[in-house]
PDB file of C-alpha atoms and ligand atoms in Angstrom:
ATOM      1  CA  UNK A 129      92.606 150.753  63.220  1.00 42.00           C
ATOM      2  CA  UNK A 130      95.193 151.731  65.783  1.00 45.00           C
ATOM      3  CA  UNK A 131      97.222 154.929  65.430  1.00 42.00           C
ATOM      4  CA  UNK A 132     100.660 154.774  67.034  1.00 47.00           C
ATOM      5  CA  UNK A 133     102.411 157.884  68.435  1.00 50.00           C
ATOM      6  CA  UNK A 134     104.623 158.128  65.385  1.00 73.00           C
ATOM      7  CA  UNK A 135     101.573 158.281  63.141  1.00 91.00           C
ATOM      8  CA  UNK A 136     102.120 154.726  61.971  1.00 97.00           C
ATOM      9  CA  UNK A 137      98.880 152.866  61.356  1.00 97.00           C
ATOM     10  CA  UNK A 138      98.753 149.222  62.390  1.00 98.00           C
ATOM     11  CA  UNK A 139      96.297 147.205  60.310  1.00 98.00           C
ATOM     12  CA  UNK A 140      95.230 143.621  60.911  1.00 98.00           C
ATOM     13  CA  UNK A 141      92.621 143.014  58.231  1.00 98.00           C
ATOM     14  CA  UNK A 142      92.829 142.882  54.453  1.00 98.00           C
ATOM     15  CA  UNK A 143      89.644 144.977  54.180  1.00 98.00           C
ATOM     16  CA  UNK A 144      91.175 147.891  56.117  1.00 97.00           C
ATOM     17  CA  UNK A 145      94.439 147.613  54.251  1.00 97.00           C
ATOM     18  CA  UNK A 146      92.850 147.757  50.812  1.00 97.00           C
ATOM     19  CA  UNK A 147      90.582 150.616  51.890  1.00 95.00           C
ATOM     20  CA  UNK A 148      93.603 152.604  53.104  1.00 95.00           C
ATOM     21  CA  UNK A 149      95.635 151.943  49.977  1.00 95.00           C
ATOM     22  CA  UNK A 150      92.864 152.401  47.441  1.00 93.00           C
ATOM     23  CA  UNK A 151      94.400 153.962  44.330  1.00 87.00           C
ATOM     24  CA  UNK A 152      91.711 156.645  44.245  1.00 84.00           C
ATOM     25  CA  UNK A 153      92.678 157.753  47.758  1.00 84.00           C
ATOM     26  CA  UNK A 154      96.416 157.827  47.173  1.00 89.00           C
ATOM     27  CA  UNK A 155      96.554 161.143  45.290  1.00 89.00           C
ATOM     28  CA  UNK A 156      99.167 159.641  42.979  1.00 92.00           C
ATOM     29  CA  UNK A 157     101.540 159.070  45.906  1.00 96.00           C
ATOM     30  CA  UNK A 158     104.173 156.365  45.368  1.00 97.00           C
ATOM     31  CA  UNK A 159     103.832 153.365  47.652  1.00 97.00           C
ATOM     32  CA  UNK A 160     106.918 151.386  48.696  1.00 98.00           C
ATOM     33  CA  UNK A 161     106.384 147.921  50.178  1.00 98.00           C
ATOM     34  CA  UNK A 162     108.623 145.874  52.484  1.00 98.00           C
ATOM     35  CA  UNK A 163     107.237 142.350  53.039  1.00 98.00           C
ATOM     36  CA  UNK A 164     108.751 140.555  56.061  1.00 98.00           C
ATOM     37  CA  UNK A 165     108.207 137.661  58.412  1.00 98.00           C
ATOM     38  CA  UNK A 166     109.024 139.901  61.375  1.00 98.00           C
ATOM     39  CA  UNK A 167     111.639 139.632  64.102  1.00 97.00           C
ATOM     40  CA  UNK A 168     113.037 142.705  62.478  1.00 98.00           C
ATOM     41  CA  UNK A 169     116.754 143.412  62.280  1.00 96.00           C
ATOM     42  CA  UNK A 170     118.896 146.020  60.550  1.00 96.00           C
ATOM     43  CA  UNK A 171     118.529 144.193  57.248  1.00 97.00           C
ATOM     44  CA  UNK A 172     114.775 144.816  57.273  1.00 98.00           C
ATOM     45  CA  UNK A 173     115.302 148.374  58.465  1.00 98.00           C
ATOM     46  CA  UNK A 174     117.668 149.042  55.568  1.00 98.00           C
ATOM     47  CA  UNK A 175     114.873 147.953  53.203  1.00 98.00           C
ATOM     48  CA  UNK A 176     112.571 150.461  54.896  1.00 98.00           C
ATOM     49  CA  UNK A 177     115.219 153.202  54.727  1.00 98.00           C
ATOM     50  CA  UNK A 178     115.540 152.751  51.000  1.00 98.00           C
ATOM     51  CA  UNK A 179     111.754 152.567  50.561  1.00 98.00           C
ATOM     52  CA  UNK A 180     111.426 155.741  52.673  1.00 98.00           C
ATOM     53  CA  UNK A 181     113.778 157.616  50.333  1.00 98.00           C
ATOM     54  CA  UNK A 182     111.972 156.537  47.167  1.00 98.00           C
ATOM     55  CA  UNK A 183     108.274 156.677  48.101  1.00 98.00           C
ATOM     56  CA  UNK A 184     105.748 158.921  49.821  1.00 97.00           C
ATOM     57  CA  UNK A 185     104.025 156.018  51.584  1.00 97.00           C
ATOM     58  CA  UNK A 186     105.882 153.047  53.109  1.00 98.00           C
ATOM     59  CA  UNK A 187     104.003 149.842  53.913  1.00 98.00           C
ATOM     60  CA  UNK A 188     105.521 146.916  55.793  1.00 98.00           C
ATOM     61  CA  UNK A 189     103.914 143.517  56.323  1.00 98.00           C
ATOM     62  CA  UNK A 190     104.768 141.076  59.094  1.00 98.00           C
ATOM     63  CA  UNK A 191     103.455 137.596  58.435  1.00 98.00           C
ATOM     64  CA  UNK A 192     105.125 134.273  59.162  1.00 98.00           C
ATOM     65  CA  UNK A 193     103.747 132.479  56.151  1.00 98.00           C
ATOM     66  CA  UNK A 194     102.952 128.806  56.900  1.00 97.00           C
ATOM     67  CA  UNK A 195     102.684 128.060  53.164  1.00 97.00           C
ATOM     68  CA  UNK A 196     106.445 128.451  52.699  1.00 98.00           C
ATOM     69  CA  UNK A 197     107.460 126.073  55.503  1.00 97.00           C
ATOM     70  CA  UNK A 198     107.635 122.340  54.799  1.00 96.00           C
ATOM     71  CA  UNK A 199     106.830 119.574  57.290  1.00 94.00           C
ATOM     72  CA  UNK A 200     109.590 119.389  59.905  1.00 92.00           C
ATOM     73  CA  UNK A 201     110.853 122.906  59.128  1.00 94.00           C
ATOM     74  CA  UNK A 202     111.106 125.669  61.713  1.00 93.00           C
ATOM     75  CA  UNK A 203     107.632 127.278  61.419  1.00 97.00           C
ATOM     76  CA  UNK A 204     106.966 126.959  65.166  1.00 95.00           C
ATOM     77  CA  UNK A 205     110.534 127.876  66.122  1.00 94.00           C
ATOM     78  CA  UNK A 206     110.583 130.909  63.808  1.00 96.00           C
ATOM     79  CA  UNK A 207     111.263 133.851  66.151  1.00 96.00           C
ATOM     80  CA  UNK A 208     108.425 136.307  66.761  1.00 97.00           C
ATOM     81  CA  UNK A 209     108.219 139.598  68.696  1.00 98.00           C
ATOM     82  CA  UNK A 210     105.406 141.718  67.315  1.00 98.00           C
ATOM     83  CA  UNK A 211     105.607 144.393  70.057  1.00 98.00           C
ATOM     84  CA  UNK A 212     109.261 145.098  69.452  1.00 98.00           C
ATOM     85  CA  UNK A 213     108.751 144.907  65.662  1.00 98.00           C
ATOM     86  CA  UNK A 214     105.977 147.493  65.921  1.00 98.00           C
ATOM     87  CA  UNK A 215     108.274 149.892  67.803  1.00 97.00           C
ATOM     88  CA  UNK A 216     111.110 149.339  65.338  1.00 98.00           C
ATOM     89  CA  UNK A 217     108.860 149.815  62.315  1.00 98.00           C
ATOM     90  CA  UNK A 218     107.532 153.080  63.755  1.00 97.00           C
ATOM     91  CA  UNK A 219     111.065 154.263  64.552  1.00 97.00           C
ATOM     92  CA  UNK A 220     112.204 153.958  60.923  1.00 97.00           C
ATOM     93  CA  UNK A 221     109.165 155.694  59.490  1.00 97.00           C
ATOM     94  CA  UNK A 222     106.844 152.929  58.304  1.00 98.00           C
ATOM     95  CA  UNK A 223     103.452 154.511  57.572  1.00 97.00           C
ATOM     96  CA  UNK A 224     101.291 151.394  57.476  1.00 98.00           C
ATOM     97  CA  UNK A 225     102.176 148.157  59.261  1.00 98.00           C
ATOM     98  CA  UNK A 226     100.093 145.175  58.142  1.00 98.00           C
ATOM     99  CA  UNK A 227     100.061 142.285  60.643  1.00 98.00           C
ATOM    100  CA  UNK A 228      97.436 139.778  59.524  1.00 98.00           C
ATOM    101  CA  UNK A 229      96.632 136.485  61.254  1.00 98.00           C
ATOM    102  CA  UNK A 230      96.923 133.192  59.362  1.00 98.00           C
ATOM    103  CA  UNK A 231      93.082 133.058  59.181  1.00 98.00           C
ATOM    104  CA  UNK A 232      93.006 136.549  57.692  1.00 98.00           C
ATOM    105  CA  UNK A 233      95.516 135.669  54.965  1.00 98.00           C
ATOM    106  CA  UNK A 234      94.198 132.169  54.281  1.00 97.00           C
ATOM    107  CA  UNK A 235      90.489 132.192  55.188  1.00 96.00           C
ATOM    108  CA  UNK A 236      89.729 129.127  53.082  1.00 93.00           C
ATOM    109  CA  UNK A 237      91.652 126.036  52.087  1.00 90.00           C
ATOM    110  CA  UNK A 238      93.759 127.162  49.161  1.00 88.00           C
ATOM    111  CA  UNK A 239      93.024 125.406  45.858  1.00 92.00           C
ATOM    112  CA  UNK A 240      95.526 127.186  43.634  1.00 95.00           C
ATOM    113  CA  UNK A 241      99.216 126.371  43.457  1.00 95.00           C
ATOM    114  CA  UNK A 242     101.724 128.782  41.963  1.00 97.00           C
ATOM    115  CA  UNK A 243     104.734 126.864  40.698  1.00 97.00           C
ATOM    116  CA  UNK A 244     107.906 128.682  39.754  1.00 97.00           C
ATOM    117  CA  UNK A 245     109.917 127.071  36.953  1.00 95.00           C
ATOM    118  CA  UNK A 246     113.327 125.331  37.044  1.00 95.00           C
ATOM    119  CA  UNK A 247     114.818 128.437  38.664  1.00 97.00           C
ATOM    120  CA  UNK A 248     113.273 127.084  41.891  1.00 98.00           C
ATOM    121  CA  UNK A 249     114.739 123.585  41.539  1.00 97.00           C
ATOM    122  CA  UNK A 250     118.267 124.555  42.602  1.00 98.00           C
ATOM    123  CA  UNK A 251     119.818 125.923  45.828  1.00 98.00           C
ATOM    124  CA  UNK A 252     117.171 126.315  48.568  1.00 98.00           C
ATOM    125  CA  UNK A 253     114.424 125.109  46.230  1.00 97.00           C
ATOM    126  CA  UNK A 254     116.182 121.728  45.916  1.00 97.00           C
ATOM    127  CA  UNK A 255     116.455 121.343  49.706  1.00 94.00           C
ATOM    128  CA  UNK A 256     113.056 122.835  50.517  1.00 95.00           C
ATOM    129  CA  UNK A 257     110.530 121.411  48.021  1.00 95.00           C
ATOM    130  CA  UNK A 258     107.481 123.661  47.669  1.00 96.00           C
ATOM    131  CA  UNK A 259     109.091 126.509  49.609  1.00 98.00           C
ATOM    132  CA  UNK A 260     109.013 128.957  46.699  1.00 98.00           C
ATOM    133  CA  UNK A 261     105.426 127.954  45.779  1.00 98.00           C
ATOM    134  CA  UNK A 262     104.494 129.241  49.234  1.00 98.00           C
ATOM    135  CA  UNK A 263     106.609 132.374  48.863  1.00 98.00           C
ATOM    136  CA  UNK A 264     105.008 133.253  45.508  1.00 98.00           C
ATOM    137  CA  UNK A 265     101.527 132.585  46.861  1.00 98.00           C
ATOM    138  CA  UNK A 266     101.887 135.012  49.753  1.00 98.00           C
ATOM    139  CA  UNK A 267     103.840 137.566  47.733  1.00 98.00           C
ATOM    140  CA  UNK A 268     101.131 137.652  45.065  1.00 98.00           C
ATOM    141  CA  UNK A 269      98.440 138.070  47.719  1.00 98.00           C
ATOM    142  CA  UNK A 270     100.414 140.857  49.384  1.00 98.00           C
ATOM    143  CA  UNK A 271     101.090 142.600  46.058  1.00 98.00           C
ATOM    144  CA  UNK A 272      97.368 142.462  45.273  1.00 98.00           C
ATOM    145  CA  UNK A 273      96.454 143.877  48.680  1.00 98.00           C
ATOM    146  CA  UNK A 274      99.095 146.622  48.856  1.00 98.00           C
ATOM    147  CA  UNK A 275      99.370 147.379  45.133  1.00 97.00           C
ATOM    148  CA  UNK A 276     102.864 148.804  45.633  1.00 98.00           C
ATOM    149  CA  UNK A 277     104.773 150.904  43.115  1.00 97.00           C
ATOM    150  CA  UNK A 278     108.083 149.556  44.467  1.00 98.00           C
ATOM    151  CA  UNK A 279     108.742 146.395  46.478  1.00 99.00           C
ATOM    152  CA  UNK A 280     111.977 145.894  48.398  1.00 98.00           C
ATOM    153  CA  UNK A 281     113.778 142.559  48.807  1.00 98.00           C
ATOM    154  CA  UNK A 282     117.188 141.733  50.272  1.00 98.00           C
ATOM    155  CA  UNK A 283     119.935 140.086  48.250  1.00 98.00           C
ATOM    156  CA  UNK A 284     120.685 137.648  51.077  1.00 98.00           C
ATOM    157  CA  UNK A 285     117.739 135.684  49.684  1.00 98.00           C
ATOM    158  CA  UNK A 286     119.169 135.909  46.169  1.00 98.00           C
ATOM    159  CA  UNK A 287     117.163 132.980  44.819  1.00 98.00           C
ATOM    160  CA  UNK A 288     113.902 134.323  46.259  1.00 98.00           C
ATOM    161  CA  UNK A 289     114.668 137.674  44.677  1.00 98.00           C
ATOM    162  CA  UNK A 290     115.387 136.127  41.257  1.00 98.00           C
ATOM    163  CA  UNK A 291     112.192 134.050  41.412  1.00 98.00           C
ATOM    164  CA  UNK A 292     110.072 137.059  42.380  1.00 98.00           C
ATOM    165  CA  UNK A 293     111.652 139.222  39.657  1.00 98.00           C
ATOM    166  CA  UNK A 294     110.853 136.502  37.108  1.00 98.00           C
ATOM    167  CA  UNK A 295     107.282 136.166  38.395  1.00 98.00           C
ATOM    168  CA  UNK A 296     106.679 139.919  38.251  1.00 98.00           C
ATOM    169  CA  UNK A 297     108.080 140.121  34.714  1.00 98.00           C
ATOM    170  CA  UNK A 298     106.264 137.080  33.340  1.00 98.00           C
ATOM    171  CA  UNK A 299     102.879 137.975  34.841  1.00 98.00           C
ATOM    172  CA  UNK A 300     103.084 141.715  34.163  1.00 98.00           C
ATOM    173  CA  UNK A 301     102.638 142.593  37.821  1.00 98.00           C
ATOM    174  CA  UNK A 302     102.755 146.348  38.146  1.00 95.00           C
ATOM    175  CA  UNK A 303     105.248 146.651  40.986  1.00 98.00           C
ATOM    176  CA  UNK A 304     108.963 147.298  40.447  1.00 98.00           C
ATOM    177  CA  UNK A 305     111.266 145.018  42.420  1.00 98.00           C
ATOM    178  CA  UNK A 306     114.152 146.801  44.139  1.00 98.00           C
ATOM    179  CA  UNK A 307     117.224 144.785  45.166  1.00 98.00           C
ATOM    180  CA  UNK A 308     118.838 145.786  48.468  1.00 98.00           C
ATOM    181  CA  UNK A 309     122.339 144.749  49.614  1.00 98.00           C
ATOM    182  CA  UNK A 310     122.776 142.214  52.428  1.00 98.00           C
ATOM    183  CA  UNK A 311     123.297 143.700  55.896  1.00 98.00           C
ATOM    184  CA  UNK A 312     126.038 142.087  57.978  1.00 98.00           C
ATOM    185  CA  UNK A 313     127.150 141.921  61.595  1.00 98.00           C
ATOM    186  CA  UNK A 314     130.636 143.374  62.264  1.00 98.00           C
ATOM    187  CA  UNK A 315     132.096 139.835  61.992  1.00 98.00           C
ATOM    188  CA  UNK A 316     130.543 139.371  58.546  1.00 98.00           C
ATOM    189  CA  UNK A 317     127.607 137.123  59.503  1.00 98.00           C
ATOM    190  CA  UNK A 318     124.609 138.049  57.339  1.00 98.00           C
ATOM    191  CA  UNK A 319     121.811 139.493  59.484  1.00 98.00           C
ATOM    192  CA  UNK A 320     118.950 137.051  59.745  1.00 97.00           C
ATOM    193  CA  UNK A 321     116.021 136.576  62.090  1.00 95.00           C
ATOM    194  CA  UNK A 322     117.191 132.981  62.530  1.00 96.00           C
ATOM    195  CA  UNK A 323     120.555 134.056  64.052  1.00 98.00           C
ATOM    196  CA  UNK A 324     118.823 134.396  67.421  1.00 97.00           C
ATOM    197  CA  UNK A 325     118.272 130.622  67.454  1.00 97.00           C
ATOM    198  CA  UNK A 326     122.043 129.918  67.316  1.00 98.00           C
ATOM    199  CA  UNK A 327     123.737 128.779  70.521  1.00 98.00           C
ATOM    200  CA  UNK A 328     126.668 130.920  71.724  1.00 98.00           C
ATOM    201  CA  UNK A 329     129.157 128.493  70.203  1.00 98.00           C
ATOM    202  CA  UNK A 330     127.268 128.289  66.898  1.00 98.00           C
ATOM    203  CA  UNK A 331     127.068 132.093  66.807  1.00 98.00           C
ATOM    204  CA  UNK A 332     130.857 132.232  67.211  1.00 98.00           C
ATOM    205  CA  UNK A 333     131.301 129.753  64.389  1.00 98.00           C
ATOM    206  CA  UNK A 334     128.731 131.109  61.946  1.00 98.00           C
ATOM    207  CA  UNK A 335     130.911 133.928  60.493  1.00 98.00           C
ATOM    208  CA  UNK A 336     132.945 131.173  58.753  1.00 98.00           C
ATOM    209  CA  UNK A 337     130.247 131.258  56.077  1.00 98.00           C
ATOM    210  CA  UNK A 338     131.103 134.771  54.912  1.00 98.00           C
ATOM    211  CA  UNK A 339     134.854 134.168  55.330  1.00 98.00           C
ATOM    212  CA  UNK A 340     134.534 131.066  53.143  1.00 98.00           C
ATOM    213  CA  UNK A 341     132.606 133.056  50.521  1.00 98.00           C
ATOM    214  CA  UNK A 342     135.376 135.670  50.545  1.00 98.00           C
ATOM    215  CA  UNK A 343     137.936 132.912  49.906  1.00 98.00           C
ATOM    216  CA  UNK A 344     135.720 131.747  47.059  1.00 98.00           C
ATOM    217  CA  UNK A 345     135.667 135.267  45.672  1.00 98.00           C
ATOM    218  CA  UNK A 346     139.468 135.526  45.636  1.00 98.00           C
ATOM    219  CA  UNK A 347     139.719 132.095  44.008  1.00 98.00           C
ATOM    220  CA  UNK A 348     137.204 133.290  41.388  1.00 98.00           C
ATOM    221  CA  UNK A 349     139.291 136.415  40.748  1.00 98.00           C
ATOM    222  CA  UNK A 350     142.331 134.161  40.243  1.00 98.00           C
ATOM    223  CA  UNK A 351     140.314 132.350  37.564  1.00 97.00           C
ATOM    224  CA  UNK A 352     140.029 129.011  39.387  1.00 98.00           C
ATOM    225  CA  UNK A 353     137.480 126.531  38.028  1.00 97.00           C
ATOM    226  CA  UNK A 354     133.982 126.420  39.513  1.00 97.00           C
ATOM    227  CA  UNK A 355     134.613 123.062  41.152  1.00 97.00           C
ATOM    228  CA  UNK A 356     137.830 124.334  42.785  1.00 98.00           C
ATOM    229  CA  UNK A 357     136.027 127.417  44.093  1.00 98.00           C
ATOM    230  CA  UNK A 358     133.248 125.281  45.558  1.00 98.00           C
ATOM    231  CA  UNK A 359     135.814 122.971  47.191  1.00 98.00           C
ATOM    232  CA  UNK A 360     137.674 125.915  48.740  1.00 98.00           C
ATOM    233  CA  UNK A 361     134.439 127.278  50.242  1.00 98.00           C
ATOM    234  CA  UNK A 362     133.190 123.901  51.494  1.00 98.00           C
ATOM    235  CA  UNK A 363     136.571 122.840  52.930  1.00 98.00           C
ATOM    236  CA  UNK A 364     136.902 126.079  54.871  1.00 98.00           C
ATOM    237  CA  UNK A 365     133.423 125.796  56.410  1.00 98.00           C
ATOM    238  CA  UNK A 366     133.920 122.134  57.293  1.00 98.00           C
ATOM    239  CA  UNK A 367     137.393 122.545  58.738  1.00 98.00           C
ATOM    240  CA  UNK A 368     136.661 125.710  60.726  1.00 98.00           C
ATOM    241  CA  UNK A 369     133.219 124.965  62.165  1.00 98.00           C
ATOM    242  CA  UNK A 370     130.677 122.322  63.120  1.00 98.00           C
ATOM    243  CA  UNK A 371     128.390 123.609  60.328  1.00 98.00           C
ATOM    244  CA  UNK A 372     126.886 120.967  58.034  1.00 98.00           C
ATOM    245  CA  UNK A 373     126.804 122.077  54.417  1.00 98.00           C
ATOM    246  CA  UNK A 374     123.520 121.819  52.557  1.00 98.00           C
ATOM    247  CA  UNK A 375     124.954 123.281  49.362  1.00 98.00           C
ATOM    248  CA  UNK A 376     127.773 125.404  47.977  1.00 98.00           C
ATOM    249  CA  UNK A 377     126.914 126.413  44.444  1.00 98.00           C
ATOM    250  CA  UNK A 378     128.088 128.720  41.667  1.00 98.00           C
ATOM    251  CA  UNK A 379     125.408 129.791  39.223  1.00 98.00           C
ATOM    252  CA  UNK A 380     124.743 132.449  36.647  1.00 98.00           C
ATOM    253  CA  UNK A 381     122.614 135.204  38.229  1.00 98.00           C
ATOM    254  CA  UNK A 382     119.728 135.926  38.034  1.00 98.00           C
ATOM    255  CA  UNK A 383     118.868 133.010  35.687  1.00 97.00           C
ATOM    256  CA  UNK A 384     120.342 130.533  38.232  1.00 97.00           C
ATOM    257  CA  UNK A 385     121.665 128.406  35.423  1.00 96.00           C
ATOM    258  CA  UNK A 386     124.796 126.252  35.769  1.00 94.00           C
ATOM    259  CA  UNK A 387     125.811 127.518  32.341  1.00 94.00           C
ATOM    260  CA  UNK A 388     127.559 130.848  32.919  1.00 93.00           C
ATOM    261  CA  UNK A 389     126.110 133.638  30.771  1.00 94.00           C
ATOM    262  CA  UNK A 390     128.320 136.492  29.671  1.00 94.00           C
ATOM    263  CA  UNK A 391     125.584 139.075  30.240  1.00 96.00           C
ATOM    264  CA  UNK A 392     124.881 137.935  33.806  1.00 97.00           C
ATOM    265  CA  UNK A 393     126.626 138.038  37.180  1.00 97.00           C
ATOM    266  CA  UNK A 394     127.941 134.988  38.996  1.00 98.00           C
ATOM    267  CA  UNK A 395     126.308 133.942  42.260  1.00 98.00           C
ATOM    268  CA  UNK A 396     128.362 132.043  44.818  1.00 98.00           C
ATOM    269  CA  UNK A 397     125.811 130.815  47.347  1.00 98.00           C
ATOM    270  CA  UNK A 398     125.734 128.444  50.261  1.00 98.00           C
ATOM    271  CA  UNK A 399     123.414 127.055  52.925  1.00 98.00           C
ATOM    272  CA  UNK A 400     124.855 125.678  56.144  1.00 98.00           C
ATOM    273  CA  UNK A 401     123.117 124.085  59.113  1.00 98.00           C
ATOM    274  CA  UNK A 402     124.256 124.777  62.641  1.00 98.00           C
ATOM    275  CA  UNK A 403     122.163 122.329  64.654  1.00 97.00           C
ATOM    276  CA  UNK A 404     118.589 123.043  63.567  1.00 94.00           C
ATOM    277  CA  UNK A 405     119.389 126.535  62.315  1.00 97.00           C
ATOM    278  CA  UNK A 406     119.816 126.736  58.561  1.00 97.00           C
ATOM    279  CA  UNK A 407     121.703 129.833  57.420  1.00 98.00           C
ATOM    280  CA  UNK A 408     122.119 131.033  53.858  1.00 98.00           C
ATOM    281  CA  UNK A 409     124.481 133.591  52.388  1.00 98.00           C
ATOM    282  CA  UNK A 410     125.967 134.528  49.038  1.00 98.00           C
ATOM    283  CA  UNK A 411     128.238 136.840  47.127  1.00 98.00           C
ATOM    284  CA  UNK A 412     127.362 138.156  43.690  1.00 98.00           C
ATOM    285  CA  UNK A 413     130.532 138.430  41.634  1.00 95.00           C
TER     286      UNK A 413
HETATM  287  O1  PAF B 783     111.880 136.927  52.774  1.00 71.29           O
HETATM  288  C1  PAF B 783     110.915 136.782  53.542  1.00 71.29           C
HETATM  289  O2  PAF B 783     110.933 137.234  54.695  1.00 71.29           O
HETATM  290  C2  PAF B 783     109.694 136.023  53.073  1.00 71.29           C
HETATM  291  O3  PAF B 783     110.036 134.963  52.249  1.00 71.29           O
HETATM  292  C3  PAF B 783     108.640 136.930  52.400  1.00 71.29           C
HETATM  293  C4  PAF B 783     109.170 137.543  51.129  1.00 71.29           C
HETATM  294  C5  PAF B 783     108.216 138.022  53.368  1.00 71.29           C
HETATM  295  C6  PAF B 783     107.395 136.095  52.040  1.00 71.29           C
HETATM  296  O4  PAF B 783     106.856 135.485  53.153  1.00 71.29           O
END
């Protein structure tokens, strides 16, 4: 176990992590957990800031989870910079940073599949079959290892958040899921680790996504139909950029149903590909 200057402990094995976070050793201290795939940006740091305010102990994990990447997806191209991440995590007051290897997280061939329900068949789940099976698998393992009181997830991944909330509720997991607002660049582009893979031209174009969502929001406020709103968003992205739309969708949130429910919010979400870089964003209305 390595102790950084800030007092942050970097842990690489599940055995050390569970020993450190043993409930009997915690003295009733609240543990806040921020799971990530690294290449940290302000979005991740805002999760830590909120966790820092609400818990005595803050744990972050950095693990690029192969189980949530399909064949031909960007597992190898996913950006990584563990040294810089370690400095950033220490600078925002993470107490325990868990950075396991793939062998540590998946020591044997995995026999069990966790399948979310129809909530995972829309949006990113429709374009990335099996993606949310992999997310739930690693999230359950991490929850079991960290045993957090509160777990922090960003609303940029609104579908992931809804699926995890459902999973926690249906399986009586003892953590409370905390939703954190999307962090944006000054031009509106949602912060994402994948932004670094955009070319200069794609980076200039990518803010069209948020502008298009804003147009969708004003059309929604003017009581346009769902199909008109979707057309407005898609037309703007297509006419103003080289982005290729994967989906533009309006769904009831968090049930992700096409039938709008009066007791739920409305999610306007889209996924757009710039070259090989797939970006997602949304507005909850
Ligand atoms: O949102 C992410 O970064 C990942 O999907 C998560 C939740 C860390 C699981 O690998």
